[in-house]
CSV table of C-alpha atoms in Angstrom, one decimal:
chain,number,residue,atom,x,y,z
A,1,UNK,CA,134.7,29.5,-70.1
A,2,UNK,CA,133.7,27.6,-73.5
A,3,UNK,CA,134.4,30.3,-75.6
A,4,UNK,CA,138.3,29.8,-74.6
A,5,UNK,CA,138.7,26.1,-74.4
A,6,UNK,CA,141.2,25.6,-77.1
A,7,UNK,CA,142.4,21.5,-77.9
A,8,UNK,CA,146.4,21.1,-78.0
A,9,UNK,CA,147.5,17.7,-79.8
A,10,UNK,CA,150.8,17.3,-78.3
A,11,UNK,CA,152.9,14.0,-78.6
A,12,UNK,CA,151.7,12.7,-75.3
A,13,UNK,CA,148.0,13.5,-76.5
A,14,UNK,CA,145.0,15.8,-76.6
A,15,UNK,CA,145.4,18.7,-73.9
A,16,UNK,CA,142.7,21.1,-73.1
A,17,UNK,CA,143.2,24.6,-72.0
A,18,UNK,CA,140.8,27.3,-71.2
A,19,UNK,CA,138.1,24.9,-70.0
A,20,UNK,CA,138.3,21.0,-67.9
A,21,UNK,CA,134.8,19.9,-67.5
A,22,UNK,CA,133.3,16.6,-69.4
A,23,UNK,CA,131.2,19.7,-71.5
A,24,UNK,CA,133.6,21.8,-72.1
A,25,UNK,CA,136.1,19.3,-73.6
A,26,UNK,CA,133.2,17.1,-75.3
A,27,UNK,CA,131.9,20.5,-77.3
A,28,UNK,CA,135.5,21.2,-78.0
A,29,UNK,CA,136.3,17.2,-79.4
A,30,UNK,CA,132.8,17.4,-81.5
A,31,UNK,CA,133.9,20.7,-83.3
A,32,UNK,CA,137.1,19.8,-84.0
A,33,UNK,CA,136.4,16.5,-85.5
A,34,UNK,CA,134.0,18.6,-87.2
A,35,UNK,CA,136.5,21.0,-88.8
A,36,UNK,CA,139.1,17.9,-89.6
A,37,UNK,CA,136.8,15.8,-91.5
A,38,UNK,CA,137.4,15.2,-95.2
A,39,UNK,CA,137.2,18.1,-97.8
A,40,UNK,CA,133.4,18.1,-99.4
A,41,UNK,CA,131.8,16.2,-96.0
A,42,UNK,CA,132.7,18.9,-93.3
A,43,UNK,CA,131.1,21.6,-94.5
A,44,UNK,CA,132.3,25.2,-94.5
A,45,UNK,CA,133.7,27.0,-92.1
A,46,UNK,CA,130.4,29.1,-91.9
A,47,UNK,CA,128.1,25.9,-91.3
A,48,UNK,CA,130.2,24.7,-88.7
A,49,UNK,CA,130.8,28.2,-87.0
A,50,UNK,CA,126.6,27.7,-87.3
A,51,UNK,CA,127.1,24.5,-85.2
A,52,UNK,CA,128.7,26.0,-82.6
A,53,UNK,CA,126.3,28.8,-82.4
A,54,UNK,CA,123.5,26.5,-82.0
A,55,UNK,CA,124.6,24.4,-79.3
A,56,UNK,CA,126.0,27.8,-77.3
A,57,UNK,CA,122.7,28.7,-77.8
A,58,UNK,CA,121.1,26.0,-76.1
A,59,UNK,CA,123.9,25.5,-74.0
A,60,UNK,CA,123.1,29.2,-73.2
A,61,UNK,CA,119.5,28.6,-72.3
A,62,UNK,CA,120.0,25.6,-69.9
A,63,UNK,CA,122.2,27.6,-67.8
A,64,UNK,CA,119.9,30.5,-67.4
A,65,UNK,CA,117.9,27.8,-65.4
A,66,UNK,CA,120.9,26.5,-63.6
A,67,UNK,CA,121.1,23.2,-65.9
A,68,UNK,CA,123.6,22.2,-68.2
A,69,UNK,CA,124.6,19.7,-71.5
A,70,UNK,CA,124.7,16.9,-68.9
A,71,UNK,CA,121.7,17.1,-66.9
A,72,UNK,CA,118.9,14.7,-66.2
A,73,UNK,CA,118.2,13.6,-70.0
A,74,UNK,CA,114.2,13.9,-69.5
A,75,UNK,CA,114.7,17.5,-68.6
A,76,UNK,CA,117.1,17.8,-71.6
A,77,UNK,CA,114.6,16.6,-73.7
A,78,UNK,CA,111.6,19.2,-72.8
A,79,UNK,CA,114.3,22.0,-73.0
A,80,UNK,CA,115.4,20.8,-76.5
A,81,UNK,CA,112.0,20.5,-77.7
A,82,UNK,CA,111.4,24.2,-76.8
A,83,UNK,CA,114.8,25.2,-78.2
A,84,UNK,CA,113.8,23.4,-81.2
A,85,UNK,CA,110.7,25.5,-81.7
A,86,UNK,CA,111.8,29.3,-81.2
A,87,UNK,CA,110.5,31.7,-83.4
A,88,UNK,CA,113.2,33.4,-85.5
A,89,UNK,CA,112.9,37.9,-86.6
A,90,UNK,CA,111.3,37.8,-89.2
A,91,UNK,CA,112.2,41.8,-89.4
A,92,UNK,CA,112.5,45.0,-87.5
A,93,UNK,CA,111.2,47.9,-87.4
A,94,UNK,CA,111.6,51.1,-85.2
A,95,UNK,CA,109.6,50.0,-81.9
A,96,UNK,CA,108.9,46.4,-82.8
A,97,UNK,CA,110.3,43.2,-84.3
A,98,UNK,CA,108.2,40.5,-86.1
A,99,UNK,CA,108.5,36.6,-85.2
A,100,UNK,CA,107.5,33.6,-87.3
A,101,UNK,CA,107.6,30.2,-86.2
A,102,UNK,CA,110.7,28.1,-88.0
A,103,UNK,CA,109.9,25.9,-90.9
A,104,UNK,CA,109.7,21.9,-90.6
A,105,UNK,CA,113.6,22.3,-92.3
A,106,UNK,CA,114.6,24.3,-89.9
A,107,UNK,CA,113.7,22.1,-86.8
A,108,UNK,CA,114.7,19.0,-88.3
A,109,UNK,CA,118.6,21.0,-88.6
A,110,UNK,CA,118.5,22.4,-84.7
A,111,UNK,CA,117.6,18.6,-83.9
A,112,UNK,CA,120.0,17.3,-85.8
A,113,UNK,CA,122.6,19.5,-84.7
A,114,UNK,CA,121.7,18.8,-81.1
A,115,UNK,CA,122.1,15.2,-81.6
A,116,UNK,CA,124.9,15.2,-83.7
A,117,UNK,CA,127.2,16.9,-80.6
A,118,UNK,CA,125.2,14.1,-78.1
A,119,UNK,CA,125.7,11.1,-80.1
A,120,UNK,CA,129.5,12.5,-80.6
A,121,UNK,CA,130.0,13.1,-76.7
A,122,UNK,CA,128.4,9.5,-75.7
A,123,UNK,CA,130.7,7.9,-78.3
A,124,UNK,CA,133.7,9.5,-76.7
A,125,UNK,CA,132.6,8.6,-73.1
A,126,UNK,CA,132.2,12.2,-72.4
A,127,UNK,CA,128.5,12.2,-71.7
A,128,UNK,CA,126.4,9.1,-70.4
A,129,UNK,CA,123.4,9.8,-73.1
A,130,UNK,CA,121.8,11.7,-75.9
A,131,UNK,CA,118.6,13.0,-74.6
A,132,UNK,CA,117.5,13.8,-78.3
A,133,UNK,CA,116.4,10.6,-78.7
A,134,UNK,CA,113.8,10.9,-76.6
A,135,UNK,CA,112.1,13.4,-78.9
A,136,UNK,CA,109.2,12.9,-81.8
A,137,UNK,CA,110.5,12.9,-85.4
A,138,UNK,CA,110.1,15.8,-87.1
A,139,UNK,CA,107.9,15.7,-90.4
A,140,UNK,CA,110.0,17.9,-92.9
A,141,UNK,CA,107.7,18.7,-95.9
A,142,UNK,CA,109.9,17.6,-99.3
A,143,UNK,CA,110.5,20.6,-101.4
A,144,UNK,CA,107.7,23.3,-99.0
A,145,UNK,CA,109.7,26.2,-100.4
A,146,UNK,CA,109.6,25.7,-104.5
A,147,UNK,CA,107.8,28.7,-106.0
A,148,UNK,CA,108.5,29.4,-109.5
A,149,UNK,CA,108.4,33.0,-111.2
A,150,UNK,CA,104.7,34.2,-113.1
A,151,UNK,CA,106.1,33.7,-116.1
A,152,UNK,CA,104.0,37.1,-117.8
A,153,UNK,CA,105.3,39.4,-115.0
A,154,UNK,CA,109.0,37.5,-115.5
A,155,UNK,CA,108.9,38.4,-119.1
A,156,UNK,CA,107.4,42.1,-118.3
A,157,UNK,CA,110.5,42.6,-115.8
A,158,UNK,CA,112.7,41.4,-118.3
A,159,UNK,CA,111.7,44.1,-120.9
A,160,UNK,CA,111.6,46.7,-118.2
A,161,UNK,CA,115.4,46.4,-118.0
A,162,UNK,CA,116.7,49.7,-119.6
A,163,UNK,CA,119.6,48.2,-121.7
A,164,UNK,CA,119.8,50.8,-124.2
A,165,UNK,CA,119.8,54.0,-121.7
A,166,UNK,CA,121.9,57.1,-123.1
A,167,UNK,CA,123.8,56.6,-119.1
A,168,UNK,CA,126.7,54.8,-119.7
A,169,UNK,CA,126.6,53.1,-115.9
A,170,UNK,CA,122.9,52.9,-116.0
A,171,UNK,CA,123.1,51.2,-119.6
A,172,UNK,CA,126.3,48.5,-118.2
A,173,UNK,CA,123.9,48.3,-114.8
A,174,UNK,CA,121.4,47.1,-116.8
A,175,UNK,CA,123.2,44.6,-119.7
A,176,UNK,CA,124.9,43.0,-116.7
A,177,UNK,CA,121.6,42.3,-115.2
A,178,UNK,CA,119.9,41.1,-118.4
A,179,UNK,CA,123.0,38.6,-118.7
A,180,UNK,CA,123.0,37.6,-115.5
A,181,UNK,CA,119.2,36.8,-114.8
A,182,UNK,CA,119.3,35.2,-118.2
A,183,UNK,CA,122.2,32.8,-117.9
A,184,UNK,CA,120.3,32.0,-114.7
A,185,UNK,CA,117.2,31.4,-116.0
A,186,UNK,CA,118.4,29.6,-119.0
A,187,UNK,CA,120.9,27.1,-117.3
A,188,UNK,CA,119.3,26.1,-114.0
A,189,UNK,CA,122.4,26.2,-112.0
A,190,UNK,CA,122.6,27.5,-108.5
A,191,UNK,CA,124.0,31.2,-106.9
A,192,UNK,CA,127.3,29.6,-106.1
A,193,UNK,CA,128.4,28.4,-109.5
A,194,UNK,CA,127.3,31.5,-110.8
A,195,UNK,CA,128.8,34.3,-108.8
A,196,UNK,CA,131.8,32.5,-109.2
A,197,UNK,CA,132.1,32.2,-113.2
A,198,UNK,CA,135.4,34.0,-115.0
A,199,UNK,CA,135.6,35.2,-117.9
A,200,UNK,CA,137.5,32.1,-118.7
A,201,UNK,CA,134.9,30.3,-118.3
A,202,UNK,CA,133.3,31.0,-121.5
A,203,UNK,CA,134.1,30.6,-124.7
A,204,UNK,CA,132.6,31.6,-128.3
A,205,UNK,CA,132.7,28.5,-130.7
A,206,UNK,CA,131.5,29.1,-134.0
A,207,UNK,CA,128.3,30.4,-133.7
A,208,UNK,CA,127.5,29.3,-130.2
A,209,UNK,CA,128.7,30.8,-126.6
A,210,UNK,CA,129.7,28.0,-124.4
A,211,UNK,CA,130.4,27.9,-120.5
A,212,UNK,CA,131.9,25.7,-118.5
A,213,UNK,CA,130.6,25.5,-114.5
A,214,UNK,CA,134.0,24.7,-112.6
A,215,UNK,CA,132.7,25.3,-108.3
A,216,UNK,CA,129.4,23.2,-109.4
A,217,UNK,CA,127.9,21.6,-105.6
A,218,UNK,CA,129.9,18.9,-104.4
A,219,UNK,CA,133.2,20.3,-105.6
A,220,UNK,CA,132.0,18.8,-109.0
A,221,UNK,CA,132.3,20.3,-112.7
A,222,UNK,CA,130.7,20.9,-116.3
A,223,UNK,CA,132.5,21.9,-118.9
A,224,UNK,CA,131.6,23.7,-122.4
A,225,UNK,CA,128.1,23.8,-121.4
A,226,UNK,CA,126.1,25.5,-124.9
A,227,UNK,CA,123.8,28.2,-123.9
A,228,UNK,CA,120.5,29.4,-125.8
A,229,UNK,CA,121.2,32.1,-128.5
A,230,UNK,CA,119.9,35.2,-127.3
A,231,UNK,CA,121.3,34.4,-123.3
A,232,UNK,CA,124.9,34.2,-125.4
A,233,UNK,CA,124.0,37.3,-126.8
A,234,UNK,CA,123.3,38.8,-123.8
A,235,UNK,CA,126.4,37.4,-122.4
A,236,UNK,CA,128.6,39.3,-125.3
A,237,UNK,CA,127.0,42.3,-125.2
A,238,UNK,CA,127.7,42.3,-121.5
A,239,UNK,CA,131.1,41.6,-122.2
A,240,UNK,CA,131.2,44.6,-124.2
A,241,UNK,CA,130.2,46.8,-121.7
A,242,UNK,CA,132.6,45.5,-119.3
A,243,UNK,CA,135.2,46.0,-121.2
A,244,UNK,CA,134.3,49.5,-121.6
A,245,UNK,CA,134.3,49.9,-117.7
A,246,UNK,CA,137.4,47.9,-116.7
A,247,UNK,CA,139.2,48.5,-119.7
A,248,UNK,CA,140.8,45.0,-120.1
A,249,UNK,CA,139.5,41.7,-118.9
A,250,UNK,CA,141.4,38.7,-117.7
A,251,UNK,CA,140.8,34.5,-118.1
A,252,UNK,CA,140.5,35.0,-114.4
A,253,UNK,CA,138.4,37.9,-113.9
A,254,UNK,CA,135.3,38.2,-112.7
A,255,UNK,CA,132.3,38.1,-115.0
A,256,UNK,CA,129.8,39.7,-112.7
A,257,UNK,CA,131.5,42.9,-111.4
A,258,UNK,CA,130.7,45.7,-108.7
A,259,UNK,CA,129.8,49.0,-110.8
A,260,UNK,CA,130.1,51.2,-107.7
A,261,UNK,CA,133.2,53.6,-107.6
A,262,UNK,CA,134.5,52.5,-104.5
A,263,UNK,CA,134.4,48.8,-105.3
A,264,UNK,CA,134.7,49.0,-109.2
A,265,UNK,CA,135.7,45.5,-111.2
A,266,UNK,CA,134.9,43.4,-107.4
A,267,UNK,CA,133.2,40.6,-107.9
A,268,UNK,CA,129.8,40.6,-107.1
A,269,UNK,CA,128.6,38.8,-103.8
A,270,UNK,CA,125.7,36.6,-103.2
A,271,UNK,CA,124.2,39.1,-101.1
A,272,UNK,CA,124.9,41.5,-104.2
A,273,UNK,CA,122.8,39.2,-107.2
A,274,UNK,CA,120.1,38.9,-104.3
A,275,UNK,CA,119.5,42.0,-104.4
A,276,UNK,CA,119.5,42.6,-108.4
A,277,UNK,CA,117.1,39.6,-108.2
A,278,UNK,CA,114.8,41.7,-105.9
A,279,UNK,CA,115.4,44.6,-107.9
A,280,UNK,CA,114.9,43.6,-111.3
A,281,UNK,CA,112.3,40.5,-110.6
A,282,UNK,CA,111.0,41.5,-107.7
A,283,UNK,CA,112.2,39.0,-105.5
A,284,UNK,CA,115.5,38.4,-103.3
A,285,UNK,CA,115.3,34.3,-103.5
A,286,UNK,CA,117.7,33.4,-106.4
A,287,UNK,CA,116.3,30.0,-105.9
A,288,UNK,CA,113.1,30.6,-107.6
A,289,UNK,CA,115.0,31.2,-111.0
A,290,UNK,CA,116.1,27.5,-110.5
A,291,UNK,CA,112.5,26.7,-109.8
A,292,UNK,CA,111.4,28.9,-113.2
A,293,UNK,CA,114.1,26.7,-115.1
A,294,UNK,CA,112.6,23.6,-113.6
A,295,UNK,CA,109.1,24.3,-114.7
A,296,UNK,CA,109.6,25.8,-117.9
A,297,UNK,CA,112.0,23.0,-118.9
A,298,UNK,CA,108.7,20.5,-118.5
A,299,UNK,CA,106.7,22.7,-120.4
A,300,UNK,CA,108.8,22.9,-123.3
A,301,UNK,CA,108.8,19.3,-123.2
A,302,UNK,CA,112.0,18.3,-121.8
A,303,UNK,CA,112.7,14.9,-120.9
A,304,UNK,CA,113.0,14.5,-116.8
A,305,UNK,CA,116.0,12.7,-117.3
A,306,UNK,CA,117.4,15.9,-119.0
A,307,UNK,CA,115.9,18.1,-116.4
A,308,UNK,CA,117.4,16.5,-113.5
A,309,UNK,CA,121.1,16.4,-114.7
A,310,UNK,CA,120.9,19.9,-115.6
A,311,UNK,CA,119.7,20.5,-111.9
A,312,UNK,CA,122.4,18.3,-110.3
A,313,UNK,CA,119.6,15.9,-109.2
A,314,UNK,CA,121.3,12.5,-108.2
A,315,UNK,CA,118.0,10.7,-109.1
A,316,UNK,CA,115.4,11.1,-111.7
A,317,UNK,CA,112.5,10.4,-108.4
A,318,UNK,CA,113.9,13.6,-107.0
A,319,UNK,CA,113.6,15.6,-110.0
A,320,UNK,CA,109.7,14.1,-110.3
A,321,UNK,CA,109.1,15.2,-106.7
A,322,UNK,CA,110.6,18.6,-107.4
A,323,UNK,CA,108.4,19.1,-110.5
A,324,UNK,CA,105.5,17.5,-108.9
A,325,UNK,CA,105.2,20.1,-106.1
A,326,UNK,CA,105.9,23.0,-108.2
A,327,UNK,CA,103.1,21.5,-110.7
A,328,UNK,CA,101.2,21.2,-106.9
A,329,UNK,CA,100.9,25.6,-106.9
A,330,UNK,CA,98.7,25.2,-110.1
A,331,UNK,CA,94.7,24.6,-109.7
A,332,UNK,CA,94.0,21.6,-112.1
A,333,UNK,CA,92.1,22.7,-115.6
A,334,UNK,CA,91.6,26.6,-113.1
A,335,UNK,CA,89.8,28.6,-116.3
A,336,UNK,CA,88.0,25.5,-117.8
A,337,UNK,CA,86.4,25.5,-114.2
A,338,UNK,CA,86.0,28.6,-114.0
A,339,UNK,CA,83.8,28.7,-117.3
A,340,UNK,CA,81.6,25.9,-116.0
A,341,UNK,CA,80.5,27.2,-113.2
A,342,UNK,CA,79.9,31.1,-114.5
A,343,UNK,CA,83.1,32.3,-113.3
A,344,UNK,CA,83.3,36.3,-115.4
């Protein structure tokens, strides 16, 4: 029945078809106003399309026992709490699935999405409270994920790249890579702005490569950012090779391409660097580069001022949290301790 409520603005107002009940037409209100909100505070279509999920989901439960988004708030409340609190796959296998228990993050999101639709639907007079209130806060753990690279096996991975194979595809494979985990390791800036670079987007000025970040977070922008020497280099020489696949490049190509046949001169996806990350580094999160950035920023002395505009930070207490719980991984003065007390 939800699933086909559609809202009609018509001149006389808001008509609802597909559904009539104080639910249906409050779920269908909360995620249009969702979907009209300005650009760069609604979110993409994917994270609302995820807020509609989540509250079908729980919607879902509730009536396998017979209840429903409007029922006794108390009850509400104890079935939130253990919607809330599912475990998510963690993977599959032939015979068996593994669970894990969702991060602080991820509760504190299902709660807030539940209470977001609540607070909408009370507002509106569609629903007489938000039951969500009735629940504890939920402690979210600033920064719990943050795990930079080991920077030896980082630079061992690096080397391992074959950039100078006698394989044409494997050699481009492999100076795409270099450039790409470079460039990401030497500016700090997230998946998004990268997989979405051109090749208008950077420039050679004298001696120097420069590259501007146009689809930065927040719809905002950086222009004729310099680069370190040998990532520009790496950046050229990748260039180079691309040229020699594709044959010509555009201001408004791609820099990272597919290599495969079928899907030669695509842009890369997310899903597509992930997996060079995993590859190459041996990891899928992209993140952590960010994180490696962060750290080694600090250790070459970088003022945290510096560190947190290149990471978009609006607020140099952020950036001292972020660096303070990657410094948090390290055992203080670790060797020194371990030569006092006989460590070998």
């Amino acid at each position: 029945m939800l699933t086909d409520l559609q809202v009609i603005e018509q001149p006389g107002g808001l008509v609802f078809t597909g559904g009539s009940s104080n639910v249906d037409i409050a779920i269908a209100l909360w995620l249009q106003a969702k979907r009209d909100k300005p650009a760069g505070k609604a979110g993409s279509t994917r994270t609302v399309d995820a807020y509609r999920a989540e509250l079908l989901g729980f919607r879902a439960q509730l009536l396998a026992a017979r209840q429903d988004l409007d029922s006794e708030p108390r009850l509400l409340a104890d079935a939130a709490q253990i919607w809330i609190g599912r475990s998510g796959i963690q993977g599959r296998s032939k015979d068996t699935e593994k669970l894990r228990p969702p991060s602080s993050a991820t509760m504190a999101q299902r709660k807030a999405i539940l209470s977001s639709f609540y607070s909408f639907a009370v507002k509106r007079g569609r629903l007489a409270a938000n039951p969500i209130t009735l629940l504890d806060s939920i402690a979210v753990e600033e920064y719990h994920d943050v795990q930079p690279l080991d920077l030896d096996e980082l630079n061992t991975s690096l080397a391992l790249i074959e950039r100078d194979s006698p394989k044409p595809m494997v050699r481009a494979a492999a100076v795409r890579d270099y450039a790409l985990l470079s460039l990401a390791l030497n500016s700090g800036h997230r998946l998004e702005a990268l997989q979405l670079l051109d090749w208008g987007d950077v420039q050679v000025k004298g001696s120097g490569v420069y590259v501007s970040w146009r689809r930065m977070k927040g719809g905002k922008s950086r222009r004729g950012e310099k680069i370190g020497r040998a990532t520009g280099e790496a950046l050229m020489r990748w260039q180079g090779e691309c040229l020699s696949v594709v044959g010509s490049i555009s201001s408004d190509a791609p820099v990272w391409i597919q290599l495969a046949h079928n899907w030669m001169g695509g842009r890369l996806s997310k899903s597509a660097i992930a997996d060079i990350c995993r590859r190459r580094l041996g990891t899928s999160r992209f993140h952590r580069l960010r994180h490696t950035f962060a750290v080694v920023q600090e250790m070459a002395g970088t003022e945290v001022s510096r560190i947190a505009e290149a990471l978009e930070h609006k607020s140099l207490d952020t950036t001292t949290r972020y660096l303070k719980r990657l410094r948090a991984q390290e055992v203080p003065n670790a060797e020194e301790t371990e030569a006092i007390v006989g460590i070998r």
